[in-house]
Every structure is written in C-alpha cells, then in structure tokens.
Short mmCIF file of N, CA and C and ligand atoms in Angstrom, two decimals:
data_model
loop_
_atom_site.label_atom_id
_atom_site.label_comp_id
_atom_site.label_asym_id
_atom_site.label_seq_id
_atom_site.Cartn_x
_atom_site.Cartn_y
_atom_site.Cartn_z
N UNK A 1 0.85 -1.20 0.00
CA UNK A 1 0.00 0.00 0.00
C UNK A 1 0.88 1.26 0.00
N UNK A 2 1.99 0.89 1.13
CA UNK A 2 2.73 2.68 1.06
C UNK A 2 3.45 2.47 -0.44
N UNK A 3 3.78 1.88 -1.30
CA UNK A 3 4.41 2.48 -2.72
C UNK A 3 3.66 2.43 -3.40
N UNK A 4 2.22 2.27 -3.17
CA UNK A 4 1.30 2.75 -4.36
C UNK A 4 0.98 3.82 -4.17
N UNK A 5 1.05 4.26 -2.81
CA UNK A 5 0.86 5.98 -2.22
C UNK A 5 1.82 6.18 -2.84
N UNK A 6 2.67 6.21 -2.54
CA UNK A 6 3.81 7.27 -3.16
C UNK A 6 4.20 7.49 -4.84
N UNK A 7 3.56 6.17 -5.40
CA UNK A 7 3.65 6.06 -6.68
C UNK A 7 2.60 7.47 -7.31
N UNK A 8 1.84 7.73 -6.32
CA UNK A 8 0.19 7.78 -6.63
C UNK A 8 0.71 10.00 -6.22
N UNK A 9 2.11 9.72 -5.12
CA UNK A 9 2.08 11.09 -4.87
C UNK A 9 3.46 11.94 -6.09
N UNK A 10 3.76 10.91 -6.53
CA UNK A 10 4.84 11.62 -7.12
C UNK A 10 4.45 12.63 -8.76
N UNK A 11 3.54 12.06 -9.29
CA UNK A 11 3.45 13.23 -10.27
C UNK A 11 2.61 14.40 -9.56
N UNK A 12 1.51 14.32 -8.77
CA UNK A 12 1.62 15.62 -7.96
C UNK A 12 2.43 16.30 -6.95
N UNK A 13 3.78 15.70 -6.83
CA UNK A 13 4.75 16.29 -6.74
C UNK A 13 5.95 16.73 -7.37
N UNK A 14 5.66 16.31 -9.09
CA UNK A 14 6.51 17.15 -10.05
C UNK A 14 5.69 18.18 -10.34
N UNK A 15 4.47 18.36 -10.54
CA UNK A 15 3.58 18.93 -10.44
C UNK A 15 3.43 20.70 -9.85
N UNK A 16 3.79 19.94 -8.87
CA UNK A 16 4.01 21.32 -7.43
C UNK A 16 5.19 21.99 -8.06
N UNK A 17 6.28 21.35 -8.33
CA UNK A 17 7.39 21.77 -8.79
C UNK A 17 7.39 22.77 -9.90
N UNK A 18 6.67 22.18 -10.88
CA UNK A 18 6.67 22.76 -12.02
C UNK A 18 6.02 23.73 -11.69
N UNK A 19 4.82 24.13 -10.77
CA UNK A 19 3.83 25.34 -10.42
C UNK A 19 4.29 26.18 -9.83
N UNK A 20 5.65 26.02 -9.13
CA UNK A 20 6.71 26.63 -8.64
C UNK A 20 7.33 27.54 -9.49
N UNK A 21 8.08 26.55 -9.95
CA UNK A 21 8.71 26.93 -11.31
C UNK A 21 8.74 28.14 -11.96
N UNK A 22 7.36 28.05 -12.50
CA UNK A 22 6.66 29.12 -13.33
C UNK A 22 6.14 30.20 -12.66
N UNK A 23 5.47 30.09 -11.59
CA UNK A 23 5.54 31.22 -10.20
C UNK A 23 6.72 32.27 -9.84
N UNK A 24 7.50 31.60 -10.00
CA UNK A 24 9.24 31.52 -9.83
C UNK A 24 9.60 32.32 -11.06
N UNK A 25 9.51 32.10 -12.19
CA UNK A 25 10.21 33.19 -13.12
C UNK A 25 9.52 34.05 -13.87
N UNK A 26 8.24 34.09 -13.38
CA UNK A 26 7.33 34.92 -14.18
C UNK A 26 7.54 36.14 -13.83
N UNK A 27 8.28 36.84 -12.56
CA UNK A 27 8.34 38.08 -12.51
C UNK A 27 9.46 38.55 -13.39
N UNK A 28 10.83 37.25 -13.25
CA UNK A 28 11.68 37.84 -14.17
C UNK A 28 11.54 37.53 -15.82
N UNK A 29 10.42 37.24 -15.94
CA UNK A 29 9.73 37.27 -17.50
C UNK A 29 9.31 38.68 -17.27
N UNK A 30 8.28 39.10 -16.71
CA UNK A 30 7.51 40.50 -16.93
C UNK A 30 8.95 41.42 -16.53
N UNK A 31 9.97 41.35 -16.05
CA UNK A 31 10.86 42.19 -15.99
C UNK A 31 11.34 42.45 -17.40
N UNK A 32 11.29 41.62 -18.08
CA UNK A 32 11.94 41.80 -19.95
C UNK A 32 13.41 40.77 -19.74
N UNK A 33 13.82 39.74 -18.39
CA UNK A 33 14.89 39.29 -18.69
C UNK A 33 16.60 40.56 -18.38
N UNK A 34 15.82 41.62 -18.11
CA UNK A 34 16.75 42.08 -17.54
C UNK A 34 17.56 42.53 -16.16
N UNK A 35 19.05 42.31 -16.25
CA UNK A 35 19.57 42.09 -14.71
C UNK A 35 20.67 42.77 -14.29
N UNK A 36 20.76 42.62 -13.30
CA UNK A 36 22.42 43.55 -12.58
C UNK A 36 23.16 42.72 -13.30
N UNK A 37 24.00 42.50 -14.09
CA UNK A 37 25.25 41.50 -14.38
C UNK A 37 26.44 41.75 -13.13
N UNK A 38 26.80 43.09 -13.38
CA UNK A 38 28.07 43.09 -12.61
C UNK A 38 28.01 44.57 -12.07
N UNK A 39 28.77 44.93 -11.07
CA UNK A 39 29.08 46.24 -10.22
C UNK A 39 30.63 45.94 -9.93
N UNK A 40 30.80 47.42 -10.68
CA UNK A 40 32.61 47.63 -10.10
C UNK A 40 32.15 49.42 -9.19
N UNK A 41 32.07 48.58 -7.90
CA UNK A 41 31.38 49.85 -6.82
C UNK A 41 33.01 50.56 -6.51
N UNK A 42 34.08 50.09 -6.18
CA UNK A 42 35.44 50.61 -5.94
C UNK A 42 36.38 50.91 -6.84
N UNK A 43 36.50 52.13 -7.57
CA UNK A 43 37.07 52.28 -8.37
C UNK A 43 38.75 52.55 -8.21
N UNK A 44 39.46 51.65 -9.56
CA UNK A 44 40.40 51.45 -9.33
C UNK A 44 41.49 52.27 -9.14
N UNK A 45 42.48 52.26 -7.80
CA UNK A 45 43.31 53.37 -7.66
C UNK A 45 42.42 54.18 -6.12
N UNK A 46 43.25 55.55 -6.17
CA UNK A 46 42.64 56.07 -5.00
C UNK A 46 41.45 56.79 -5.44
N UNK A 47 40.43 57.26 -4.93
CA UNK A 47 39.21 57.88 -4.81
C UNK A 47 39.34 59.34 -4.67
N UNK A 48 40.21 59.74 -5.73
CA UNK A 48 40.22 61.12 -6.44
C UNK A 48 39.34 61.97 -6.90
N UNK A 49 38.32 61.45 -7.05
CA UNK A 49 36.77 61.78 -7.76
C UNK A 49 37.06 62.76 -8.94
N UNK A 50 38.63 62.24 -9.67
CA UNK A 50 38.68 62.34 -10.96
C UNK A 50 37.54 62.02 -12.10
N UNK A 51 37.40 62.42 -13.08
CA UNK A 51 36.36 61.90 -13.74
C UNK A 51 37.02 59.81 -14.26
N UNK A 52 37.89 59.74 -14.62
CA UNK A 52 38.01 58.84 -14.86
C UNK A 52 37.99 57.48 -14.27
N UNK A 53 38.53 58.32 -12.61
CA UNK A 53 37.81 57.91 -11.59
C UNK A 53 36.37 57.04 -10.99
N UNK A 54 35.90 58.46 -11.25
CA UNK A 54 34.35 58.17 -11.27
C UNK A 54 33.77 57.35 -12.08
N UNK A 55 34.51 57.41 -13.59
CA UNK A 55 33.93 56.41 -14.48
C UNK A 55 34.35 54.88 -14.04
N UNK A 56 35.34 54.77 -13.42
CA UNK A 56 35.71 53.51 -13.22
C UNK A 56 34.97 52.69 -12.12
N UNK A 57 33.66 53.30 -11.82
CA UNK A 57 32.91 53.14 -10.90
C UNK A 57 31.71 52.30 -11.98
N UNK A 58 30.53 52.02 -11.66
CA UNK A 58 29.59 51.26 -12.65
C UNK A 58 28.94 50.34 -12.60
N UNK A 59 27.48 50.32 -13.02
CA UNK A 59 27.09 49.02 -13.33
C UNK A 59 26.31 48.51 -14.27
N UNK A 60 27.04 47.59 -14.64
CA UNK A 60 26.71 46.50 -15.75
C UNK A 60 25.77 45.82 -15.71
N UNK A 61 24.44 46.45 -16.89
CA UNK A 61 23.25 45.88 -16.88
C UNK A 61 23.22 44.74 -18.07
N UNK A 62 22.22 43.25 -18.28
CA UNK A 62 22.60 42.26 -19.38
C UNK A 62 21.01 42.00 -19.19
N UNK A 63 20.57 42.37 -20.72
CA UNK A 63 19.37 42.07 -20.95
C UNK A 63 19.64 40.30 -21.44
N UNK A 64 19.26 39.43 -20.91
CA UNK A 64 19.18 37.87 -21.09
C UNK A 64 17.92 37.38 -22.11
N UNK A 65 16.95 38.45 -22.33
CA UNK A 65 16.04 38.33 -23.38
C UNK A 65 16.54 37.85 -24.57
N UNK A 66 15.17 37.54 -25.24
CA UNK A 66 15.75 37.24 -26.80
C UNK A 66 15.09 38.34 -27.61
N UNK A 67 14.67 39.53 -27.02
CA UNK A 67 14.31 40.69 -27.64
C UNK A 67 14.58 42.41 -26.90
N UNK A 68 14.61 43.25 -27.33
CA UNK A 68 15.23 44.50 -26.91
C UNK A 68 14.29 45.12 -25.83
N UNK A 69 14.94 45.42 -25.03
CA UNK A 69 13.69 45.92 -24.05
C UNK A 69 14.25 47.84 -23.94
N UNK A 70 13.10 48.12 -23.95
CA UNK A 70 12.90 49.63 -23.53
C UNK A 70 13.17 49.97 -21.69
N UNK A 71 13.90 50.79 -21.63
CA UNK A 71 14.50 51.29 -20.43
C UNK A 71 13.47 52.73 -19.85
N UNK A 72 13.14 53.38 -20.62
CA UNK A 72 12.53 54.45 -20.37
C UNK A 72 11.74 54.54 -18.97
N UNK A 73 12.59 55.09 -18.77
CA UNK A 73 11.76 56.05 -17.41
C UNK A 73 12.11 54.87 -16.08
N UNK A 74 13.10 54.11 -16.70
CA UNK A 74 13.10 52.78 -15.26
C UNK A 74 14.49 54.15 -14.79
N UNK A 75 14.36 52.94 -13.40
CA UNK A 75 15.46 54.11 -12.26
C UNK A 75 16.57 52.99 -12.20
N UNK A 76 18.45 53.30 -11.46
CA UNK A 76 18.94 53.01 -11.26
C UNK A 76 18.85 53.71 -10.03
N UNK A 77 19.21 52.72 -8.89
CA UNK A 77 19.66 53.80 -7.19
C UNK A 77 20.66 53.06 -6.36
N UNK A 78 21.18 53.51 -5.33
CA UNK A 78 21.98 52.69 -4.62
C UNK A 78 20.80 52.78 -3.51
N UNK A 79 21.37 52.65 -2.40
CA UNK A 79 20.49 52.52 -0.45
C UNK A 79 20.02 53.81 -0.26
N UNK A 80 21.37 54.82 -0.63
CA UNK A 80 20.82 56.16 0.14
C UNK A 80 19.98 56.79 -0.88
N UNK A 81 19.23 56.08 -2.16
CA UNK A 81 19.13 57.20 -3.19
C UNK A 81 18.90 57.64 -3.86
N UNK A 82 20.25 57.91 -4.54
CA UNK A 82 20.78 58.25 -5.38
C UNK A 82 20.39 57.61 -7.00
N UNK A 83 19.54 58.51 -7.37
CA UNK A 83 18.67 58.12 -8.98
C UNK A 83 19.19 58.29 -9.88
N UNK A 84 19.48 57.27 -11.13
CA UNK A 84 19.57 57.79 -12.56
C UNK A 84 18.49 57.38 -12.91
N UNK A 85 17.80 58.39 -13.90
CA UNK A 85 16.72 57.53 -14.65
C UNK A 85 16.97 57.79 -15.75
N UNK A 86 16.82 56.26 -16.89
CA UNK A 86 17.14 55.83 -17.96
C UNK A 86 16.03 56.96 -18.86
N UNK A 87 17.31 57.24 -20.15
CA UNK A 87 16.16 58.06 -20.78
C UNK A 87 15.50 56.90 -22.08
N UNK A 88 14.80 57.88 -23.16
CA UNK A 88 13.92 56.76 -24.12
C UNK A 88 15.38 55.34 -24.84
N UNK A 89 15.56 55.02 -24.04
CA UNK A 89 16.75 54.01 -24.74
C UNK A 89 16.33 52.41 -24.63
N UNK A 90 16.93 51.59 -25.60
CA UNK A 90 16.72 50.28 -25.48
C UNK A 90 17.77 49.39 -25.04
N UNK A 91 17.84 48.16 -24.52
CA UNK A 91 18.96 47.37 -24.03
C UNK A 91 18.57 46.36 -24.96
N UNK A 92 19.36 45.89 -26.17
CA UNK A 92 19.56 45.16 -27.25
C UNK A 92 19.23 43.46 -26.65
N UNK A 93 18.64 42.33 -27.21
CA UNK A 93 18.80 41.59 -27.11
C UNK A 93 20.14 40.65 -26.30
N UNK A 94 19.89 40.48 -25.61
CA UNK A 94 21.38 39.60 -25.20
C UNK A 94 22.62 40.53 -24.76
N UNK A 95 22.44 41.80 -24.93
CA UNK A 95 23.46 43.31 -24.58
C UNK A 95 23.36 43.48 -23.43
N UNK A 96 24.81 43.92 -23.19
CA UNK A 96 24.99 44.56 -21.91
C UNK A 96 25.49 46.34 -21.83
N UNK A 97 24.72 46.54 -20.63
CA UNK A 97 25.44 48.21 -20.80
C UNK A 97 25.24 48.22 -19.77
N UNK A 98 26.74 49.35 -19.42
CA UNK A 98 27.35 49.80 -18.74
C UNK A 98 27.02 51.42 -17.99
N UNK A 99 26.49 51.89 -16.57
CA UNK A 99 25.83 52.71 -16.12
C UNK A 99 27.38 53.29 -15.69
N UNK A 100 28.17 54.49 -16.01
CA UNK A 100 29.28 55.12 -15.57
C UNK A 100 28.67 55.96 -14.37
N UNK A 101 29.03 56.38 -13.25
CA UNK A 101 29.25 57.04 -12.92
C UNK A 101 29.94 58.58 -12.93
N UNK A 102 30.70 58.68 -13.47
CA UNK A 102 30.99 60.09 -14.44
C UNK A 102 30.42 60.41 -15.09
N UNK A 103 31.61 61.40 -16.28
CA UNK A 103 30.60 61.76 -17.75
C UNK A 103 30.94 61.44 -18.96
N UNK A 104 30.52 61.24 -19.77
CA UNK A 104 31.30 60.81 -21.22
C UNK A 104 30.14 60.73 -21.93
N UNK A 105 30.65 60.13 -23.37
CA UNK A 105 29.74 60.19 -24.46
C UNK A 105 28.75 58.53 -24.14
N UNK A 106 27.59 59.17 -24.31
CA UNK A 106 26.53 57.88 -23.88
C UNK A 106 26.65 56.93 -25.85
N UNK A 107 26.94 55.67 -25.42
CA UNK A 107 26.95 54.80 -26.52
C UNK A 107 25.94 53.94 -26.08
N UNK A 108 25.56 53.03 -27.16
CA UNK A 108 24.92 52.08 -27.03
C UNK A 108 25.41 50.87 -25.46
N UNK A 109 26.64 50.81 -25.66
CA UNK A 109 27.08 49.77 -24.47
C UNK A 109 27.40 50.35 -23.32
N UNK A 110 27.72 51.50 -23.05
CA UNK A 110 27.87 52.40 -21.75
C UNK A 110 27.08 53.95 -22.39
N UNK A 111 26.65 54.24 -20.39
CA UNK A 111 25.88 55.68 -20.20
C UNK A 111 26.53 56.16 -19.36
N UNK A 112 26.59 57.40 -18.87
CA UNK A 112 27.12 58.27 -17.99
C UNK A 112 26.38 59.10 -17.16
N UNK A 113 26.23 59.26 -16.14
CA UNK A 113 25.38 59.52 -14.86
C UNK A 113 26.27 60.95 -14.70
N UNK A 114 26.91 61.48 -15.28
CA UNK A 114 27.41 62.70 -15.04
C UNK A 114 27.71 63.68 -13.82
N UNK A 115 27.71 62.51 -12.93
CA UNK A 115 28.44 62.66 -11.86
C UNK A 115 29.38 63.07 -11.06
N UNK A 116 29.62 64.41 -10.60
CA UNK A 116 31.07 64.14 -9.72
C UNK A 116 31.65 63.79 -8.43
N UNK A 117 30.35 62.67 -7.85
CA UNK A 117 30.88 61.99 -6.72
C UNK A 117 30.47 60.83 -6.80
N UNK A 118 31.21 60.14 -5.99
CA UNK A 118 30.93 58.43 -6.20
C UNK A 118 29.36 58.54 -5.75
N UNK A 119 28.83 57.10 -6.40
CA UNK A 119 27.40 56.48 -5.75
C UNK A 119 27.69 55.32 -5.24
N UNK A 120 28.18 54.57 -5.83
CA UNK A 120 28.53 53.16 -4.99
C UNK A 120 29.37 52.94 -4.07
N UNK A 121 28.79 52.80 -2.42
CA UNK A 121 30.08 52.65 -1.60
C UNK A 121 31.01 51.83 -1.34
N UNK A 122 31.82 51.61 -1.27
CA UNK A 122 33.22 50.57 -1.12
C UNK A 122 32.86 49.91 -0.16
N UNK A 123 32.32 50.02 0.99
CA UNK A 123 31.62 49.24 2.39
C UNK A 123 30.81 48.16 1.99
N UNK A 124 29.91 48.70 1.51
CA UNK A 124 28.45 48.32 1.49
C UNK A 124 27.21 49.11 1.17
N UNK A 125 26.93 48.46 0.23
CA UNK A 125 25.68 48.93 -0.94
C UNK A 125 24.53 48.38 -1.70
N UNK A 126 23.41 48.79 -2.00
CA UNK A 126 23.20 48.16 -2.72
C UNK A 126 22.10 48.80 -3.91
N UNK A 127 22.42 48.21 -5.00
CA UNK A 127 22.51 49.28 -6.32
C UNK A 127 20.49 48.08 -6.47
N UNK A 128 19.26 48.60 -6.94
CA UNK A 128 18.66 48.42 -7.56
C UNK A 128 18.36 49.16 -8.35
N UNK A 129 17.57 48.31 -9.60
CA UNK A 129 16.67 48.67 -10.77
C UNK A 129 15.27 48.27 -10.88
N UNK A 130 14.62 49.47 -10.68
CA UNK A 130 12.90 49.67 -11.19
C UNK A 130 12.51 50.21 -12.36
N UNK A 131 11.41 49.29 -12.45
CA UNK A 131 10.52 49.92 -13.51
C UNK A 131 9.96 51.34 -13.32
N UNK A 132 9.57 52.13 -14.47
CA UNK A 132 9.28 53.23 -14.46
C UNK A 132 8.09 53.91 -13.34
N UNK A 133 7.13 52.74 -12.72
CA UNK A 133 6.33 52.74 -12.58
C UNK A 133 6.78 52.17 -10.68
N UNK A 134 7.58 51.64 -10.84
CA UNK A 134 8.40 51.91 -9.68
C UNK A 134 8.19 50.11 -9.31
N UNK A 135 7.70 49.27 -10.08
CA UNK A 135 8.68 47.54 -9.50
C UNK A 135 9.76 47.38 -10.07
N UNK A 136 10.22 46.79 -8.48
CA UNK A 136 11.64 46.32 -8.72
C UNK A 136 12.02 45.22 -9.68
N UNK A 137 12.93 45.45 -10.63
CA UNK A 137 13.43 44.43 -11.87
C UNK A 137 14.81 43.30 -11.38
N UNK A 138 15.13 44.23 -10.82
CA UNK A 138 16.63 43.38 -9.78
C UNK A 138 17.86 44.42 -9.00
N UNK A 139 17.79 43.52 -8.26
CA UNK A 139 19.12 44.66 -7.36
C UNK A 139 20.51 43.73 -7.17
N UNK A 140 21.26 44.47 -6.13
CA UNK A 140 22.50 43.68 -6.17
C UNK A 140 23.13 44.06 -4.81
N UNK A 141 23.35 43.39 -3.77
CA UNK A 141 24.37 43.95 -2.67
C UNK A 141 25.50 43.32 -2.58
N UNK A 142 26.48 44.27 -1.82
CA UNK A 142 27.87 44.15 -0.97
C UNK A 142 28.33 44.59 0.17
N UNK A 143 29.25 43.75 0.34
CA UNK A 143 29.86 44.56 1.73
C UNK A 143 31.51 44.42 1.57
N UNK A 144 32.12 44.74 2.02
CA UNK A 144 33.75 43.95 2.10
C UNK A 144 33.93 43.45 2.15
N UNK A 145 33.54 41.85 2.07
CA UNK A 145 33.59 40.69 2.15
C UNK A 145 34.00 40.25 0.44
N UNK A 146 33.19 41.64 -0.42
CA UNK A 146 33.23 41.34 -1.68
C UNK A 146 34.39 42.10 -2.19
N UNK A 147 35.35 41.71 -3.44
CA UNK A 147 36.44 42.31 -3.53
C UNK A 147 36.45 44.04 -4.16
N UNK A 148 36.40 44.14 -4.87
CA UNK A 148 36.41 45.64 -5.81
C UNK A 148 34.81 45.67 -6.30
N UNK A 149 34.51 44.26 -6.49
CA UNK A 149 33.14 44.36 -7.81
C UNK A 149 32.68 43.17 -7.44
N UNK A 150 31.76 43.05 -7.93
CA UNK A 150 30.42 41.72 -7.86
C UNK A 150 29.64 41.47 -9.30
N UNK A 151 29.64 40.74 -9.53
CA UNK A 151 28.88 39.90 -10.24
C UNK A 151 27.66 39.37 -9.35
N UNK A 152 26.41 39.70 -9.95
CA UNK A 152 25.38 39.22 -9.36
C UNK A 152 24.25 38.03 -9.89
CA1 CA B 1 32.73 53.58 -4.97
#
C-alpha cells in the first residue's frame, strides 16, 4: 500500500514543482529578462573623484532576453538614493550596458550619470533597478567581504 501511495504522490509532486517553477520566473519574465550583471562599486586606484575615476565606478546591466527591451523612465539607485533615470533608450537583445558614474559620451554599451561623486560605496551597498512605474526588476548587494566588484 505505502508504494502505491507514493507512486500515486509523485506526479503531484513534479507537479508542485513545475507550479513553482513558473511562479518563480514569471516576474523575471515580466521584468523583460533584464539584470544587474556586474558592479565595479570601488574604483580602481585612489578615490580622487577624478572623472576617470568616477567612471571607473559602474554598473553593468545584461538584458538575457531574446528581444530589446525599452528602459525608459526605469530608475537606477543605490540605499541612500541616489537616482539615474534611464532616458527613451533600449537594451539590445542579449546586450549589456554599462551605467558610468561620471561623464562621457553615452553609446549604445555604456551611459554616464554625469556625476562628480561616487554612488557606490566601497563598504556596502546596494545598487537596484525599477521599472518606471516603480517595481523592482533586480538589485544587487555588498559589503567587504566582496572584492572591488560583484557579479550578481
Ligand atoms: Ca565607490
């Protein structure tokens, strides 16, 4: 009798799984597939708040979609903040771009927050991204534990 129960419980327990599953990535479906890839919060060298400096600060967004998603009007922030909001731009299929902290010429693969003080702290931080409308798409934390940068 007990392995015909269990025979009897196991596809409603792939079941559950699978209902999981799909529960489970449907927000990062309605997000468009896009994510923190990476943060270089400590920029390399001393904290000059040179511009090049500043640029060496950043974070690396990777749309994982298989189609271009529109950024418009979504926010970048750290803990205390500190807002960029994306103007009418798209993040390419499978592309990654790069959020500078400084200033420079905005390309397709890096933008510039035109900045002349750091946003990301060397301690501990943590950088999210919302939709325009203000849900969260994904964030990313650290502390010193983590070296210069994170991959998330
Ligand atoms: Ca920093």
């Amino acid at each position: 009798m007990r392995s015909v129960r269990l025979r009897a419980a196991l596809p409603a327990l792939a079941g559950a799984a699978l209902l999981t599953g799909t529960l489970l990535s449907s927000p990062a479906q309605a997000a468009g597939g896009v994510k923190i890839h990476h943060v270089w919060f400590d920029s390399p060298g001393s904290d000059n708040r040179s511009n090049k400096s500043l640029n060496g600060e950043w974070v690396q967004l990777k749309n994982t979609s298989g189609q271009a998603v529109s950024l418009k009007g979504w926010v970048l922030k750290d803990a205390s903040n500190h807002k960029y909001v994306f103007p009418n731009i798209k993040i390419g299929a499978g592309k990654y771009l790069k959020i500078h902290t400084g200033s420079g010429t905005n390309t397709a693969s890096d933008r510039y927050q035109g900045r002349r003080a750091y946003v990301w702290n060397n301690d501990k931080d943590t950088a999210t991204l919302t939709k325009a409308g203000g849900a969260k798409v994904a964030s990313c934390s650290w502390t010193t534990r983590d070296p210069s940068d994170k991959y998330c």
